[in-house]
């Protein structure tokens, strides 16, 4: 019988992360979801059931990340899968973005991904086994105005995916990145709902002609962590209705 797998999904209480956590728990992967908002975590736990373990933690608290991973190992055992999904966005004119805002986005979307991956990889290396999925964005496929810090963070995620893959795949760890197109969540609603011009632009260059659902990313994540993807590492996979190649 296959051993029980353990996954961590950051930002797993809402949007894309929740859909990924749902696809994992439905497939009997015990899944730890991490976020700051305890209420959101509790309602996700209620929806996902026994295979879901919520942990409230602010990922920008980098100093505490090693203790978080120690706690998880002690209480739940070996970590097989890490999905670095948590992220924030801000739509603001280039000249209006403060240094604090820029740093906050980099800290959340990039530095925390490095810190948590480093701590998890230290454990994965011991068993020469593990899968990591990073989440980038269309903002790293082409230029999008008014999202400077977000673009910087997500472009770095793609580079980091490749650097991690070449260094860590020989140690038994596969690292891939999903680049979602425009997916219906709270985050995209904030960016698009009061901006019909931007929304039309998005849809106009999406050959499939509609926004994606969180489930579209979840099914891809499930594939990438499965043995069906055992020869895939270092890939950046757009799941975008064709948006990244749209005219
Ligand atoms: P949501 O806003 O629904 O989800 C983001 C999640 O990240 C929340 O659950 C939030 O939980 C968590 N999070 C944010 N900051 C922190 C923090 N400091 N510590 C812990 N958790 C944190 O957005 P989406 O589901 O849309 O986005 C998920 C990922 O997909 C992001 O990385 C985003 O950039 C990416 N993406 C989304 C696209 C879209 O169209 N929706 C397109 C391309 C990429 P809490 O607030 O409780 O901390």
Coordinates of N, CA, C and O and ligand atoms in Angstrom, one line a residue, residues 10-18 34-38 40-41 57-61 84-89 104 108-109 112 135-139 150 154 178-190 192 214 217, ligand 1:
X10 N 0.7 26.7 0.9 CA 0.6 28.1 1.5 C -0.5 28.8 0.8 O -0.8 28.6 -0.4
X11 N -1.2 29.6 1.6 CA -2.4 30.3 1.1 C -3.5 29.4 0.7 O -4.3 29.6 -0.2
X12 N -3.6 28.3 1.4 CA -4.5 27.2 1.0 C -5.9 27.4 1.5 O -6.8 26.5 1.3
X13 N -6.2 28.5 2.1 CA -7.6 28.7 2.6 C -8.5 29.5 1.7 O -9.7 29.7 1.9
X14 N -7.9 29.9 0.5 CA -8.8 30.7 -0.4 C -8.3 30.5 -1.8 O -7.2 30.1 -2.1
X15 N -9.2 30.9 -2.8 CA -8.8 30.9 -4.2 C -8.1 29.7 -4.7 O -8.6 28.6 -4.5
X16 N -7.0 29.9 -5.4 CA -6.3 28.8 -6.1 C -5.8 27.8 -5.1 O -5.9 26.6 -5.3
X17 N -5.2 28.3 -4.0 CA -4.7 27.4 -2.9 C -5.7 26.5 -2.4 O -5.5 25.3 -2.1
X18 N -6.9 27.0 -2.1 CA -8.0 26.2 -1.6 C -8.4 25.1 -2.6 O -8.6 24.0 -2.2
X34 N -1.8 26.9 5.0 CA -1.2 28.0 5.8 C -1.7 29.3 5.4 O -1.8 29.6 4.2
X35 N -2.1 30.2 6.3 CA -2.6 31.5 6.0 C -2.6 32.3 7.3 O -2.4 31.8 8.4
X36 N -2.9 33.6 7.2 CA -2.9 34.5 8.4 C -4.3 34.5 9.0 O -4.5 34.6 10.2
X37 N -5.4 34.5 8.2 CA -6.7 34.7 8.7 C -7.3 33.4 9.2 O -7.6 32.5 8.5
X38 N -7.5 33.4 10.6 CA -7.9 32.1 11.3 C -9.3 31.7 10.8 O -9.6 30.5 10.7
X40 N -10.8 32.2 8.0 CA -10.8 31.7 6.6 C -10.2 30.2 6.7 O -10.7 29.3 6.0
X41 N -9.2 30.0 7.5 CA -8.6 28.7 7.7 C -9.6 27.7 8.2 O -9.7 26.6 7.8
X57 N -0.3 31.2 10.2 CA 1.1 31.7 10.3 C 1.3 32.8 9.2 O 0.8 32.7 8.1
X58 N 2.0 33.8 9.6 CA 2.4 34.9 8.6 C 3.7 34.6 8.0 O 4.8 34.6 8.6
X59 N 3.7 34.3 6.7 CA 4.9 33.9 6.0 C 6.0 34.9 5.9 O 7.1 34.6 5.6
X60 N 5.6 36.2 6.2 CA 6.6 37.2 6.1 C 7.5 37.2 7.4 O 8.5 37.9 7.5
X61 N 7.1 36.4 8.4 CA 7.8 36.3 9.6 C 8.9 35.2 9.4 O 8.9 34.1 9.9
X84 N 4.1 26.4 -3.1 CA 4.3 27.8 -2.7 C 3.3 28.7 -3.4 O 3.6 29.2 -4.5
X85 N 2.1 28.8 -2.9 CA 1.0 29.5 -3.6 C 0.7 30.8 -3.0 O 0.2 31.7 -3.7
X86 N 0.9 31.1 -1.7 CA 0.5 32.3 -1.1 C 1.1 33.5 -1.8 O 2.2 33.5 -2.2
X87 N 0.3 34.6 -1.9 CA 0.8 35.7 -2.6 C -0.1 36.9 -2.5 O -1.3 36.8 -2.1
X88 N 0.5 38.1 -2.7 CA -0.4 39.3 -2.7 C 0.0 40.1 -3.9 O 1.0 40.0 -4.5
X89 N -1.0 41.0 -4.3 CA -0.8 41.9 -5.4 C -1.2 43.3 -5.0 O -1.9 43.5 -4.1
X104 N 7.2 44.8 0.9 CA 6.2 43.9 1.5 C 5.8 42.8 0.5 O 5.7 41.6 0.8
X108 N 6.6 38.8 0.8 CA 5.5 37.8 0.8 C 5.7 36.8 -0.4 O 5.6 35.6 -0.2
X109 N 5.9 37.3 -1.6 CA 5.8 36.5 -2.8 C 7.1 35.8 -3.1 O 7.1 34.9 -3.9
X112 N 9.7 34.7 1.3 CA 9.1 33.6 2.1 C 9.1 32.3 1.3 O 9.3 31.2 1.9
X135 N 4.3 29.1 -7.9 CA 3.2 29.7 -8.7 C 3.7 31.1 -9.2 O 4.0 32.0 -8.4
X136 N 3.8 31.2 -10.5 CA 4.2 32.6 -11.0 C 2.9 33.2 -11.6 O 1.9 33.2 -11.0
X137 N 3.0 33.9 -12.8 CA 1.9 34.7 -13.2 C 2.2 35.1 -14.7 O 3.3 35.0 -15.2
X138 N 1.1 35.6 -15.3 CA 1.3 36.2 -16.7 C 2.2 37.4 -16.6 O 2.8 37.8 -17.6
X139 N 2.3 38.0 -15.4 CA 3.2 39.2 -15.2 C 4.6 38.8 -15.5 O 5.5 39.7 -15.6
X150 N 4.9 43.1 -8.0 CA 4.3 41.8 -8.2 C 5.1 41.2 -9.4 O 5.5 40.0 -9.3
X154 N 7.2 37.7 -9.2 CA 6.9 36.5 -10.0 C 7.9 36.2 -11.1 O 8.1 35.0 -11.4
X178 N 3.8 26.6 -12.0 CA 2.6 26.8 -12.8 C 2.5 28.3 -13.0 O 2.6 29.1 -12.0
X179 N 2.3 28.8 -14.2 CA 2.0 30.2 -14.5 C 0.5 30.3 -14.8 O 0.1 30.1 -16.0
X180 N -0.3 30.7 -13.8 CA -1.7 30.8 -14.1 C -2.0 32.0 -15.0 O -1.4 33.0 -14.8
X181 N -3.0 31.8 -15.8 CA -3.5 33.0 -16.6 C -4.4 33.7 -15.6 O -4.2 33.8 -14.4
X182 N -5.5 34.3 -16.1 CA -6.4 35.1 -15.3 C -7.5 34.2 -14.7 O -8.3 33.6 -15.5
X183 N -7.4 33.9 -13.4 CA -8.3 32.9 -12.8 C -9.2 33.7 -11.8 O -8.8 34.6 -11.1
X184 N -10.5 33.2 -11.9 CA -11.5 33.9 -11.0 C -11.3 33.7 -9.5 O -11.6 32.6 -9.0
X185 N -10.7 34.7 -8.8 CA -10.5 34.6 -7.4 C -10.7 36.0 -6.9 O -10.8 37.0 -7.6
X186 N -10.6 36.2 -5.5 CA -10.6 37.5 -4.9 C -9.6 38.4 -5.5 O -9.8 39.6 -5.7
X187 N -8.4 37.9 -5.7 CA -7.3 38.7 -6.1 C -7.5 39.2 -7.5 O -7.4 40.4 -7.8
X188 N -8.0 38.4 -8.5 CA -8.2 38.9 -9.8 C -9.5 39.8 -9.8 O -9.5 40.7 -10.6
X189 N -10.4 39.5 -8.9 CA -11.6 40.4 -8.9 C -11.2 41.8 -8.5 O -11.7 42.8 -9.2
X190 N -10.3 41.9 -7.6 CA -9.8 43.3 -7.2 C -9.1 44.0 -8.4 O -9.2 45.2 -8.5
X192 N -9.6 43.4 -11.6 CA -10.3 43.5 -12.9 C -11.7 44.0 -12.8 O -12.2 44.7 -13.8
X214 N -10.2 28.3 -10.4 CA -9.1 27.8 -9.5 C -8.9 26.3 -9.7 O -7.8 25.8 -9.7
X217 N -6.2 25.2 -12.1 CA -4.8 25.2 -11.6 C -4.6 23.9 -10.7 O -3.6 23.3 -10.7
Ligands
LIG1 P1 -6.1 34.9 -2.9 O1 -6.0 36.3 -2.5 O2 -7.4 34.2 -2.9 O3 -5.1 33.9 -2.1 C1 -3.9 34.3 -1.6 C2 -3.7 33.5 -0.3 O4 -2.4 33.8 0.2 C3 -4.7 33.8 0.8 O5 -5.2 32.6 1.3 C4 -3.8 34.5 1.9 O6 -4.3 34.2 3.1 C5 -2.4 33.9 1.6 N1 -1.4 34.9 2.1 C6 -1.1 36.1 1.6 N2 -0.2 36.7 2.3 C7 0.2 35.8 3.3 C8 1.2 35.8 4.3 N3 1.9 36.8 4.6 N4 1.3 34.7 5.1 C9 0.5 33.6 4.9 N5 -0.4 33.5 3.9 C10 -0.6 34.6 3.1 O7 -5.4 34.9 -4.4 P2 -5.3 33.8 -5.5 O8 -5.9 32.5 -5.1 O9 -5.8 34.4 -6.7 O10 -3.7 33.7 -5.6 C11 -3.0 32.5 -5.3 C12 -1.6 32.6 -6.0 O11 -1.8 32.5 -7.4 C13 -0.8 33.9 -5.7 O12 0.5 33.6 -5.6 C14 -1.1 34.7 -7.0 O13 -0.1 35.6 -7.2 C15 -1.2 33.6 -8.0 N6 -1.9 34.0 -9.3 C16 -3.2 34.3 -9.3 C17 -3.8 34.6 -10.4 C18 -5.3 34.9 -10.5 O14 -5.7 35.3 -11.6 N7 -6.1 34.8 -9.5 C19 -3.1 34.7 -11.7 C20 -1.7 34.4 -11.6 C21 -1.1 34.0 -10.4 P3 -4.4 35.2 4.4 O15 -4.9 36.5 3.8 O16 -5.3 34.6 5.3 O17 -3.0 35.3 4.9

